[in-house]
Amino acid sequence: MIKRYKKRPKRRPITNYYQPTESSNKLFSEKEFIIRSNGRMKVFKISSKIQWLVFIGMVIAGLWSAYSYQMYSVSGKIISYQEKKLDETRDAYVDLMSDFVTVHNNISGLVENMGNKEDKTSSNIEEYLKKAQIIEEKIKKISAQEEWIDEQEVGHKSALRDALLHRDVAIEEKKLLEEKVKYLEDVIVSLQAFELDILKKVEELSGKEIDKIKTSITSVNKELKKRGKYFNPLANSKKDNKGGVYIPDSLAINNNQLLSNQVSKTFESVDNNVYYNEAMKKVPLGKPVWSYWLSSPFGKRKDPFNSKSARHKGVDLASNKGNKVKTMADGVVTKSGWATGYGKVIEIDHGNGFKTKYAHLNANYVKKGDNVSQGQAIGEVGSTGRSTGPHLHYEILYEGVPMDPMVFIKAK
């Protein structure tokens, strides 16, 4: 049996459906894409218009990327600059508060050291300090409520929107902080008026104290000059002695020269007051017994026992037996015991050439070598020794020369 084979049909030549056209030479001419699958073909066409749109989109995306990079770089510099300015503003804020606290503390210290609490001027100073305290509390409230910008948060953001946002926040906060600093400066200017008044009151009070001391010294020196003596409380010159409360050179905020000058004058006055008061602690001014009457003056007198003319080196201050006897100056007890004619006696060396003697005592509270302070009770009024009745025999000596104690008693 003869097998016959069919002839295979000739394959058709593949037709090239893409026919180049005149527009195919153009950059964005219409394009066709052929996809063959399972013996089937699909043709996709992309028009030149779509190609142009894609191209423009890519160009825009590129430009935006370049702009974003540039802006991010610039914004970083802006933020850095704003942070620097913000730090400077904060420093100014802190400096203003430091200057205020320094002035306020120094003035408070001055008033506390004045010591004359009964003076009417002191109540005025306390009133000014209360007003200053109110303003200080306002400043503290501003400081407590202040919310500083977090620099780390700015550094942690990388997106352009976040960077620009924080840049705006930094700028806005800087403006707000500058407004608050301006307000604080206005408050401090107002406070300076109170401080100026306080300083003037302190200077006035200090000046009164010094004048009072100088008046006492003048009275004492009139008595001393009669016997060729003179007391100078500034004999130990203080020109080489330096110290005191620290006052910053930048105290005159906003170049307030008036306040700066007043501070210098006040502190100089207070320094002098402190020095005079320290010196006068060694001068026996005032009455050694609270209640008394002068029964025998200083100088020539008739002796109470034989009626003969005698020299009295002190004064007799009659008082009730047992009344406290006080020393009117700081010093060291150089004698405490019994002496002929004096009975129970105490002698105190106050330094600066001054000595005091207390005789006819009923009791001695101190012994030789004890340090005593101004106003301290050292014994009791009595009638020991050569005495006709309870009284205090009181002597004051300057450089070994007896002085009239009544001058020192009245000079207080």
mmCIF file of C-alpha atoms in Angstrom:
data_model
loop_
_atom_site.group_PDB
_atom_site.id
_atom_site.type_symbol
_atom_site.label_atom_id
_atom_site.label_comp_id
_atom_site.label_asym_id
_atom_site.label_seq_id
_atom_site.Cartn_x
_atom_site.Cartn_y
_atom_site.Cartn_z
ATOM 1 C CA MET A 1 0.000 0.000 0.000
ATOM 2 C CA ILE A 2 1.435 3.229 -1.021
ATOM 3 C CA LYS A 3 1.282 6.122 1.586
ATOM 4 C CA ARG A 4 0.686 9.482 0.211
ATOM 5 C CA TYR A 5 1.892 12.590 2.036
ATOM 6 C CA LYS A 6 0.135 15.881 1.765
ATOM 7 C CA LYS A 7 2.202 18.765 0.823
ATOM 8 C CA ARG A 8 2.668 21.282 3.548
ATOM 9 C CA PRO A 9 1.150 24.570 2.747
ATOM 10 C CA LYS A 10 3.662 27.263 2.226
ATOM 11 C CA ARG A 11 4.036 29.615 5.158
ATOM 12 C CA ARG A 12 2.797 33.033 4.610
ATOM 13 C CA PRO A 13 5.414 35.642 4.937
ATOM 14 C CA ILE A 14 5.042 37.661 8.173
ATOM 15 C CA THR A 15 3.613 40.927 7.312
ATOM 16 C CA ASN A 16 5.349 43.837 8.969
ATOM 17 C CA TYR A 17 2.450 45.837 10.261
ATOM 18 C CA TYR A 18 4.711 48.689 11.291
ATOM 19 C CA GLN A 19 5.013 50.813 8.261
ATOM 20 C CA PRO A 20 7.374 53.672 8.710
ATOM 21 C CA THR A 21 5.682 56.912 8.072
ATOM 22 C CA GLU A 22 6.896 60.328 7.436
ATOM 23 C CA SER A 23 6.371 61.242 11.078
ATOM 24 C CA SER A 24 8.501 58.286 12.330
ATOM 25 C CA ASN A 25 11.592 60.377 11.993
ATOM 26 C CA LYS A 26 10.290 62.821 14.569
ATOM 27 C CA LEU A 27 11.460 62.639 18.248
ATOM 28 C CA PHE A 28 7.991 62.044 19.622
ATOM 29 C CA SER A 29 6.301 60.425 16.642
ATOM 30 C CA GLU A 30 3.514 57.959 17.223
ATOM 31 C CA LYS A 31 4.809 54.626 18.519
ATOM 32 C CA GLU A 32 3.360 51.127 18.224
ATOM 33 C CA PHE A 33 4.112 48.178 20.479
ATOM 34 C CA ILE A 34 3.301 44.608 19.367
ATOM 35 C CA ILE A 35 2.756 41.888 21.948
ATOM 36 C CA ARG A 36 2.465 38.236 20.671
ATOM 37 C CA SER A 37 0.911 35.644 22.936
ATOM 38 C CA ASN A 38 -0.504 32.197 22.084
ATOM 39 C CA GLY A 39 -0.305 32.879 18.382
ATOM 40 C CA ARG A 40 -2.092 36.173 18.795
ATOM 41 C CA MET A 41 -0.739 39.633 18.504
ATOM 42 C CA LYS A 42 -1.839 42.845 20.162
ATOM 43 C CA VAL A 43 -0.823 46.283 18.979
ATOM 44 C CA PHE A 44 -0.588 49.248 21.335
ATOM 45 C CA LYS A 45 -0.181 52.740 20.061
ATOM 46 C CA ILE A 46 1.339 55.678 22.009
ATOM 47 C CA SER A 47 0.573 58.984 20.524
ATOM 48 C CA SER A 48 3.077 61.807 20.390
ATOM 49 C CA LYS A 49 0.853 63.848 22.734
ATOM 50 C CA ILE A 50 1.159 61.241 25.504
ATOM 51 C CA GLN A 51 4.912 61.073 24.944
ATOM 52 C CA TRP A 52 5.130 64.841 25.328
ATOM 53 C CA LEU A 53 3.127 64.722 28.545
ATOM 54 C CA VAL A 54 5.393 62.013 30.002
ATOM 55 C CA PHE A 55 8.470 63.983 29.004
ATOM 56 C CA ILE A 56 7.152 67.199 30.537
ATOM 57 C CA GLY A 57 6.253 65.283 33.729
ATOM 58 C CA MET A 58 9.760 63.892 34.000
ATOM 59 C CA VAL A 59 11.281 67.329 33.463
ATOM 60 C CA ILE A 60 9.004 68.803 36.136
ATOM 61 C CA ALA A 61 9.886 65.987 38.558
ATOM 62 C CA GLY A 62 13.585 66.579 37.950
ATOM 63 C CA LEU A 63 13.272 70.311 38.469
ATOM 64 C CA TRP A 64 11.240 69.791 41.636
ATOM 65 C CA SER A 65 13.854 67.372 42.977
ATOM 66 C CA ALA A 66 16.622 69.884 42.312
ATOM 67 C CA TYR A 67 14.595 72.711 43.890
ATOM 68 C CA SER A 68 13.747 70.561 46.919
ATOM 69 C CA TYR A 69 17.396 69.689 47.462
ATOM 70 C CA GLN A 70 18.417 73.330 47.158
ATOM 71 C CA MET A 71 15.666 74.538 49.495
ATOM 72 C CA TYR A 72 16.464 71.854 52.056
ATOM 73 C CA SER A 73 20.085 72.941 52.063
ATOM 74 C CA VAL A 74 19.151 76.622 52.356
ATOM 75 C CA SER A 75 16.539 75.950 55.053
ATOM 76 C CA GLY A 76 19.187 74.170 57.118
ATOM 77 C CA LYS A 77 21.345 77.304 57.036
ATOM 78 C CA ILE A 78 18.350 79.481 57.900
ATOM 79 C CA ILE A 79 17.446 77.273 60.853
ATOM 80 C CA SER A 80 21.053 77.301 62.058
ATOM 81 C CA TYR A 81 21.101 81.091 61.823
ATOM 82 C CA GLN A 82 17.776 81.410 63.645
ATOM 83 C CA GLU A 83 18.949 79.052 66.392
ATOM 84 C CA LYS A 84 22.049 81.209 66.864
ATOM 85 C CA LYS A 85 19.909 84.339 67.118
ATOM 86 C CA LEU A 86 17.552 82.539 69.491
ATOM 87 C CA ASP A 87 20.466 81.571 71.742
ATOM 88 C CA GLU A 88 21.660 85.178 71.775
ATOM 89 C CA THR A 89 18.180 86.346 72.735
ATOM 90 C CA ARG A 90 17.981 83.760 75.506
ATOM 91 C CA ASP A 91 21.368 84.880 76.827
ATOM 92 C CA ALA A 92 20.135 88.475 76.884
ATOM 93 C CA TYR A 93 17.033 87.313 78.770
ATOM 94 C CA VAL A 94 19.130 85.441 81.347
ATOM 95 C CA ASP A 95 21.578 88.365 81.717
ATOM 96 C CA LEU A 96 18.723 90.752 82.453
ATOM 97 C CA MET A 97 17.366 88.453 85.151
ATOM 98 C CA SER A 98 20.860 87.953 86.647
ATOM 99 C CA ASP A 99 21.462 91.709 86.818
ATOM 100 C CA PHE A 100 18.080 92.236 88.496
ATOM 101 C CA VAL A 101 18.631 89.473 91.055
ATOM 102 C CA THR A 102 22.139 90.805 91.855
ATOM 103 C CA VAL A 103 20.872 94.349 92.464
ATOM 104 C CA HIS A 104 17.842 93.169 94.439
ATOM 105 C CA ASN A 105 19.896 90.835 96.673
ATOM 106 C CA ASN A 106 22.528 93.506 97.337
ATOM 107 C CA ILE A 107 19.871 96.063 98.290
ATOM 108 C CA SER A 108 18.101 93.520 100.531
ATOM 109 C CA GLY A 109 21.423 92.803 102.253
ATOM 110 C CA LEU A 110 22.044 96.503 102.800
ATOM 111 C CA VAL A 111 18.675 97.032 104.445
ATOM 112 C CA GLU A 112 19.113 93.983 106.707
ATOM 113 C CA ASN A 113 22.522 95.256 107.860
ATOM 114 C CA MET A 114 21.357 98.736 108.767
ATOM 115 C CA GLY A 115 20.204 97.531 112.174
ATOM 116 C CA ASN A 116 17.992 100.548 113.085
ATOM 117 C CA LYS A 117 14.618 98.846 112.703
ATOM 118 C CA GLU A 118 12.749 101.529 114.688
ATOM 119 C CA ASP A 119 13.637 104.312 112.284
ATOM 120 C CA LYS A 120 10.647 105.537 110.255
ATOM 121 C CA THR A 121 12.788 105.433 107.131
ATOM 122 C CA SER A 122 13.051 101.643 107.505
ATOM 123 C CA SER A 123 9.298 101.226 106.998
ATOM 124 C CA ASN A 124 9.561 103.222 103.752
ATOM 125 C CA ILE A 125 12.383 100.965 102.564
ATOM 126 C CA GLU A 126 10.341 97.852 103.383
ATOM 127 C CA GLU A 127 7.458 99.283 101.346
ATOM 128 C CA TYR A 128 9.752 99.767 98.344
ATOM 129 C CA LEU A 129 11.142 96.250 98.776
ATOM 130 C CA LYS A 130 7.615 94.824 98.710
ATOM 131 C CA LYS A 131 6.963 96.591 95.403
ATOM 132 C CA ALA A 132 10.248 95.294 94.040
ATOM 133 C CA GLN A 133 9.297 91.785 95.228
ATOM 134 C CA ILE A 134 6.043 91.925 93.217
ATOM 135 C CA ILE A 135 7.976 92.756 90.039
ATOM 136 C CA GLU A 136 10.500 90.017 90.800
ATOM 137 C CA GLU A 137 7.670 87.486 91.071
ATOM 138 C CA LYS A 138 6.374 88.599 87.655
ATOM 139 C CA ILE A 139 9.814 88.007 86.148
ATOM 140 C CA LYS A 140 9.992 84.548 87.724
ATOM 141 C CA LYS A 141 6.517 83.763 86.343
ATOM 142 C CA ILE A 142 7.636 84.736 82.831
ATOM 143 C CA SER A 143 10.705 82.537 83.194
ATOM 144 C CA ALA A 144 8.670 79.570 84.501
ATOM 145 C CA GLN A 145 6.121 79.737 81.670
ATOM 146 C CA GLU A 146 8.722 80.118 78.927
ATOM 147 C CA GLU A 147 8.772 77.143 76.540
ATOM 148 C CA TRP A 148 12.083 77.002 74.716
ATOM 149 C CA ILE A 149 12.309 75.420 71.239
ATOM 150 C CA ASP A 150 13.812 71.940 71.066
ATOM 151 C CA GLU A 151 16.894 72.182 68.820
ATOM 152 C CA GLN A 152 17.237 68.369 68.578
ATOM 153 C CA GLU A 153 13.748 68.071 67.123
ATOM 154 C CA VAL A 154 14.761 70.355 64.264
ATOM 155 C CA GLY A 155 17.848 68.250 63.586
ATOM 156 C CA HIS A 156 15.875 65.012 63.486
ATOM 157 C CA LYS A 157 13.573 66.157 60.691
ATOM 158 C CA SER A 158 14.729 65.476 57.165
ATOM 159 C CA ALA A 159 11.719 66.224 54.980
ATOM 160 C CA LEU A 160 11.550 69.642 53.393
ATOM 161 C CA ARG A 161 8.092 70.360 54.784
ATOM 162 C CA ASP A 162 9.185 69.585 58.344
ATOM 163 C CA ALA A 163 12.355 71.614 57.932
ATOM 164 C CA LEU A 164 10.470 74.609 56.610
ATOM 165 C CA LEU A 165 7.870 74.215 59.343
ATOM 166 C CA HIS A 166 10.513 74.257 62.106
ATOM 167 C CA ARG A 167 12.233 77.141 60.446
ATOM 168 C CA ASP A 168 8.986 79.089 60.676
ATOM 169 C CA VAL A 169 8.520 77.971 64.291
ATOM 170 C CA ALA A 170 12.033 79.145 65.163
ATOM 171 C CA ILE A 171 11.431 82.504 63.498
ATOM 172 C CA GLU A 172 8.059 82.908 65.194
ATOM 173 C CA GLU A 173 9.418 81.937 68.602
ATOM 174 C CA LYS A 174 12.333 84.311 68.178
ATOM 175 C CA LYS A 175 9.901 87.155 67.507
ATOM 176 C CA LEU A 176 7.793 86.140 70.496
ATOM 177 C CA LEU A 177 10.850 85.877 72.721
ATOM 178 C CA GLU A 178 12.100 89.262 71.576
ATOM 179 C CA GLU A 179 8.734 90.736 72.529
ATOM 180 C CA LYS A 180 8.985 89.163 75.968
ATOM 181 C CA VAL A 181 12.555 90.402 76.382
ATOM 182 C CA LYS A 182 11.365 93.876 75.404
ATOM 183 C CA TYR A 183 8.613 93.589 78.010
ATOM 184 C CA LEU A 184 11.171 92.441 80.568
ATOM 185 C CA GLU A 185 13.405 95.379 79.744
ATOM 186 C CA ASP A 186 10.458 97.728 80.275
ATOM 187 C CA VAL A 187 9.710 96.044 83.601
ATOM 188 C CA ILE A 188 13.341 96.398 84.693
ATOM 189 C CA VAL A 189 13.357 100.056 83.693
ATOM 190 C CA SER A 190 10.311 100.469 85.924
ATOM 191 C CA LEU A 191 12.027 98.496 88.654
ATOM 192 C CA GLN A 192 15.094 100.714 88.419
ATOM 193 C CA ALA A 193 12.959 103.618 89.579
ATOM 194 C CA PHE A 194 12.089 101.645 92.721
ATOM 195 C CA GLU A 195 15.722 100.617 93.152
ATOM 196 C CA LEU A 196 16.826 104.218 92.834
ATOM 197 C CA ASP A 197 14.396 105.242 95.574
ATOM 198 C CA ILE A 198 15.519 102.333 97.764
ATOM 199 C CA LEU A 199 19.171 103.245 97.323
ATOM 200 C CA LYS A 200 18.465 106.873 98.180
ATOM 201 C CA LYS A 201 16.534 105.828 101.292
ATOM 202 C CA VAL A 202 19.370 103.515 102.355
ATOM 203 C CA GLU A 203 21.909 106.270 101.747
ATOM 204 C CA GLU A 204 19.755 108.711 103.717
ATOM 205 C CA LEU A 205 19.365 106.270 106.626
ATOM 206 C CA SER A 206 23.069 105.471 106.580
ATOM 207 C CA GLY A 207 23.903 109.166 106.459
ATOM 208 C CA LYS A 208 21.711 109.837 109.517
ATOM 209 C CA GLU A 209 23.469 107.071 111.415
ATOM 210 C CA ILE A 210 26.872 108.481 110.519
ATOM 211 C CA ASP A 211 25.808 112.022 111.475
ATOM 212 C CA LYS A 212 24.531 110.741 114.804
ATOM 213 C CA ILE A 213 27.822 108.964 115.468
ATOM 214 C CA LYS A 214 29.818 112.027 114.445
ATOM 215 C CA THR A 215 27.745 114.165 116.816
ATOM 216 C CA SER A 216 28.544 111.754 119.648
ATOM 217 C CA ILE A 217 32.243 111.819 118.757
ATOM 218 C CA THR A 218 32.220 115.620 118.701
ATOM 219 C CA SER A 219 30.707 115.720 122.201
ATOM 220 C CA VAL A 220 33.283 113.249 123.478
ATOM 221 C CA ASN A 221 36.175 115.111 121.873
ATOM 222 C CA LYS A 222 35.131 118.367 123.555
ATOM 223 C CA GLU A 223 35.724 116.624 126.870
ATOM 224 C CA LEU A 224 38.944 114.997 125.677
ATOM 225 C CA LYS A 225 40.381 118.260 124.346
ATOM 226 C CA LYS A 226 40.074 119.799 127.818
ATOM 227 C CA ARG A 227 42.693 117.284 128.873
ATOM 228 C CA GLY A 228 44.803 117.470 125.730
ATOM 229 C CA LYS A 229 43.386 114.360 124.129
ATOM 230 C CA TYR A 230 41.592 113.622 120.863
ATOM 231 C CA PHE A 231 39.776 110.521 119.624
ATOM 232 C CA ASN A 232 39.654 109.706 115.922
ATOM 233 C CA PRO A 233 37.526 106.637 115.067
ATOM 234 C CA LEU A 234 39.198 106.544 111.631
ATOM 235 C CA ALA A 235 42.691 106.444 113.130
ATOM 236 C CA ASN A 236 43.099 102.929 111.783
ATOM 237 C CA SER A 237 42.960 104.011 108.163
ATOM 238 C CA LYS A 238 40.803 101.855 105.929
ATOM 239 C CA LYS A 239 42.266 103.081 102.665
ATOM 240 C CA ASP A 240 44.267 99.866 102.223
ATOM 241 C CA ASN A 241 41.487 97.580 103.398
ATOM 242 C CA LYS A 242 39.488 96.273 100.474
ATOM 243 C CA GLY A 243 36.441 94.035 100.193
ATOM 244 C CA GLY A 244 32.674 94.196 100.339
ATOM 245 C CA VAL A 245 29.717 92.947 98.312
ATOM 246 C CA TYR A 246 30.421 92.246 94.637
ATOM 247 C CA ILE A 247 28.704 94.701 92.281
ATOM 248 C CA PRO A 248 28.966 93.804 88.570
ATOM 249 C CA ASP A 249 30.298 96.499 86.268
ATOM 250 C CA SER A 250 27.303 95.928 83.959
ATOM 251 C CA LEU A 251 24.890 96.869 86.720
ATOM 252 C CA ALA A 252 23.654 99.991 84.932
ATOM 253 C CA ILE A 253 21.200 98.214 82.635
ATOM 254 C CA ASN A 254 20.374 100.146 79.504
ATOM 255 C CA ASN A 255 23.250 102.507 80.383
ATOM 256 C CA ASN A 256 21.412 103.913 83.395
ATOM 257 C CA GLN A 257 24.291 106.024 84.654
ATOM 258 C CA LEU A 258 22.087 107.654 87.298
ATOM 259 C CA LEU A 259 21.410 104.290 88.931
ATOM 260 C CA SER A 260 25.060 103.290 88.656
ATOM 261 C CA ASN A 261 26.203 106.503 90.373
ATOM 262 C CA GLN A 262 23.599 106.104 93.102
ATOM 263 C CA VAL A 263 24.736 102.519 93.748
ATOM 264 C CA SER A 264 28.321 103.742 94.222
ATOM 265 C CA LYS A 265 27.245 106.532 96.585
ATOM 266 C CA THR A 266 24.986 104.242 98.611
ATOM 267 C CA PHE A 267 27.554 101.479 99.021
ATOM 268 C CA GLU A 268 30.214 104.001 100.002
ATOM 269 C CA SER A 269 27.849 105.478 102.604
ATOM 270 C CA VAL A 270 26.968 102.030 103.957
ATOM 271 C CA ASP A 271 30.651 101.031 104.102
ATOM 272 C CA ASN A 272 31.400 104.169 106.129
ATOM 273 C CA ASN A 273 28.425 103.484 108.384
ATOM 274 C CA VAL A 274 29.562 99.923 109.046
ATOM 275 C CA TYR A 275 33.103 101.125 109.750
ATOM 276 C CA TYR A 276 31.928 103.854 112.173
ATOM 277 C CA ASN A 277 29.618 101.418 113.986
ATOM 278 C CA GLU A 278 32.406 98.871 114.367
ATOM 279 C CA ALA A 279 34.739 101.566 115.722
ATOM 280 C CA MET A 280 32.085 102.888 118.139
ATOM 281 C CA LYS A 281 31.555 99.432 119.643
ATOM 282 C CA LYS A 282 34.836 100.120 121.464
ATOM 283 C CA VAL A 283 33.667 103.518 122.802
ATOM 284 C CA PRO A 284 31.637 103.394 126.073
ATOM 285 C CA LEU A 285 28.641 105.542 125.162
ATOM 286 C CA GLY A 286 25.373 105.392 127.133
ATOM 287 C CA LYS A 287 24.258 104.727 130.700
ATOM 288 C CA PRO A 288 25.592 101.621 132.438
ATOM 289 C CA VAL A 289 22.555 101.324 134.719
ATOM 290 C CA TRP A 290 18.965 101.675 133.488
ATOM 291 C CA SER A 291 17.562 103.949 136.232
ATOM 292 C CA TYR A 292 19.705 106.291 138.319
ATOM 293 C CA TRP A 293 20.141 109.822 139.664
ATOM 294 C CA LEU A 294 23.430 111.632 139.804
ATOM 295 C CA SER A 295 24.462 111.703 143.478
ATOM 296 C CA SER A 296 28.043 112.920 143.000
ATOM 297 C CA PRO A 297 29.529 114.518 139.828
ATOM 298 C CA PHE A 298 32.973 114.238 138.264
ATOM 299 C CA GLY A 299 35.810 116.474 139.498
ATOM 300 C CA LYS A 300 36.176 118.404 142.742
ATOM 301 C CA ARG A 301 33.752 117.617 145.582
ATOM 302 C CA LYS A 302 33.466 117.330 149.340
ATOM 303 C CA ASP A 303 34.371 113.909 150.626
ATOM 304 C CA PRO A 304 31.167 112.214 151.912
ATOM 305 C CA PHE A 305 32.915 110.943 155.042
ATOM 306 C CA ASN A 306 35.144 113.818 156.197
ATOM 307 C CA SER A 307 33.690 116.743 154.164
ATOM 308 C CA LYS A 308 37.144 117.706 152.972
ATOM 309 C CA SER A 309 37.821 118.828 149.385
ATOM 310 C CA ALA A 310 38.589 115.841 147.209
ATOM 311 C CA ARG A 311 39.060 114.875 143.569
ATOM 312 C CA HIS A 312 36.396 112.526 142.231
ATOM 313 C CA LYS A 313 37.696 110.496 139.233
ATOM 314 C CA GLY A 314 34.238 109.307 138.224
ATOM 315 C CA VAL A 315 30.534 109.829 138.894
ATOM 316 C CA ASP A 316 28.248 108.235 141.462
ATOM 317 C CA LEU A 317 24.973 106.974 139.984
ATOM 318 C CA ALA A 318 22.548 106.230 142.819
ATOM 319 C CA SER A 319 20.256 103.293 142.077
ATOM 320 C CA ASN A 320 18.431 100.458 143.790
ATOM 321 C CA LYS A 321 20.516 97.631 145.144
ATOM 322 C CA GLY A 322 20.555 94.668 142.776
ATOM 323 C CA ASN A 323 19.901 96.662 139.597
ATOM 324 C CA LYS A 324 21.874 95.297 136.661
ATOM 325 C CA VAL A 325 25.088 97.057 135.631
ATOM 326 C CA LYS A 326 25.946 96.810 131.930
ATOM 327 C CA THR A 327 29.040 97.589 129.940
ATOM 328 C CA MET A 328 28.521 100.078 127.133
ATOM 329 C CA ALA A 329 31.289 98.774 124.843
ATOM 330 C CA ASP A 330 33.017 95.572 123.786
ATOM 331 C CA GLY A 331 36.167 94.733 125.699
ATOM 332 C CA VAL A 332 38.182 92.415 127.946
ATOM 333 C CA VAL A 333 37.878 92.248 131.727
ATOM 334 C CA THR A 334 41.246 93.207 133.217
ATOM 335 C CA LYS A 335 40.176 93.212 136.897
ATOM 336 C CA SER A 336 37.312 91.644 138.844
ATOM 337 C CA GLY A 337 37.438 91.398 142.606
ATOM 338 C CA TRP A 338 37.935 93.497 145.737
ATOM 339 C CA ALA A 339 39.853 96.785 145.922
ATOM 340 C CA THR A 340 40.411 99.075 148.905
ATOM 341 C CA GLY A 341 37.887 101.895 148.909
ATOM 342 C CA TYR A 342 36.148 100.546 145.787
ATOM 343 C CA GLY A 343 34.735 97.390 147.318
ATOM 344 C CA LYS A 344 33.751 94.900 144.622
ATOM 345 C CA VAL A 345 35.095 96.347 141.384
ATOM 346 C CA ILE A 346 35.306 95.461 137.677
ATOM 347 C CA GLU A 347 37.687 97.047 135.176
ATOM 348 C CA ILE A 348 37.333 96.593 131.405
ATOM 349 C CA ASP A 349 39.776 97.471 128.637
ATOM 350 C CA HIS A 350 37.849 98.413 125.455
ATOM 351 C CA GLY A 351 40.841 99.104 123.228
ATOM 352 C CA ASN A 352 41.386 102.313 121.279
ATOM 353 C CA GLY A 353 42.680 103.809 124.579
ATOM 354 C CA PHE A 354 39.365 103.486 126.485
ATOM 355 C CA LYS A 355 38.904 101.798 129.878
ATOM 356 C CA THR A 356 35.913 101.732 132.257
ATOM 357 C CA LYS A 357 35.679 100.979 135.988
ATOM 358 C CA TYR A 358 32.596 99.896 137.965
ATOM 359 C CA ALA A 359 32.825 100.021 141.787
ATOM 360 C CA HIS A 360 30.840 99.348 145.024
ATOM 361 C CA LEU A 361 29.118 96.403 143.284
ATOM 362 C CA ASN A 362 26.889 93.971 145.113
ATOM 363 C CA ALA A 363 27.878 91.091 142.774
ATOM 364 C CA ASN A 364 30.325 90.514 139.936
ATOM 365 C CA TYR A 365 29.091 88.448 136.967
ATOM 366 C CA VAL A 366 32.408 88.305 135.094
ATOM 367 C CA LYS A 367 35.971 87.394 135.916
ATOM 368 C CA LYS A 368 39.372 88.564 134.738
ATOM 369 C CA GLY A 369 40.075 87.588 131.126
ATOM 370 C CA ASP A 370 36.431 87.361 130.051
ATOM 371 C CA ASN A 371 35.421 88.964 126.763
ATOM 372 C CA VAL A 372 32.338 91.142 127.132
ATOM 373 C CA SER A 373 30.087 92.671 124.494
ATOM 374 C CA GLN A 374 28.226 95.953 124.313
ATOM 375 C CA GLY A 375 25.109 95.899 126.557
ATOM 376 C CA GLN A 376 26.136 92.788 128.500
ATOM 377 C CA ALA A 377 25.250 92.649 132.244
ATOM 378 C CA ILE A 378 28.479 92.393 134.254
ATOM 379 C CA GLY A 379 27.258 92.925 137.835
ATOM 380 C CA GLU A 380 24.763 94.458 140.278
ATOM 381 C CA VAL A 381 24.481 97.840 141.989
ATOM 382 C CA GLY A 382 25.623 97.608 145.626
ATOM 383 C CA SER A 383 27.208 99.483 148.509
ATOM 384 C CA THR A 384 30.469 97.642 149.129
ATOM 385 C CA GLY A 385 33.707 99.405 150.114
ATOM 386 C CA ARG A 386 33.771 103.053 151.088
ATOM 387 C CA SER A 387 30.107 103.836 150.362
ATOM 388 C CA THR A 388 27.221 105.566 152.101
ATOM 389 C CA GLY A 389 24.474 103.721 150.199
ATOM 390 C CA PRO A 390 23.602 101.713 147.052
ATOM 391 C CA HIS A 391 25.116 103.344 144.006
ATOM 392 C CA LEU A 392 27.457 102.703 141.070
ATOM 393 C CA HIS A 393 30.799 104.478 141.004
ATOM 394 C CA TYR A 394 31.541 104.753 137.245
ATOM 395 C CA GLU A 395 34.855 105.839 135.741
ATOM 396 C CA ILE A 396 35.975 106.285 132.123
ATOM 397 C CA LEU A 397 39.663 106.663 131.235
ATOM 398 C CA TYR A 398 41.157 107.557 127.863
ATOM 399 C CA GLU A 399 44.870 106.788 127.470
ATOM 400 C CA GLY A 400 45.070 106.622 131.268
ATOM 401 C CA VAL A 401 43.444 110.048 131.861
ATOM 402 C CA PRO A 402 40.056 110.171 133.748
ATOM 403 C CA MET A 403 37.199 111.734 131.742
ATOM 404 C CA ASP A 404 33.770 112.965 132.829
ATOM 405 C CA PRO A 405 31.503 109.917 132.337
ATOM 406 C CA MET A 406 28.366 112.107 132.069
ATOM 407 C CA VAL A 407 29.607 113.372 128.684
ATOM 408 C CA PHE A 408 29.727 109.774 127.385
ATOM 409 C CA ILE A 409 26.356 108.917 128.981
ATOM 410 C CA LYS A 410 24.617 111.871 127.336
ATOM 411 C CA ALA A 411 26.416 111.416 124.009
ATOM 412 C CA LYS A 412 24.569 108.137 123.246
#
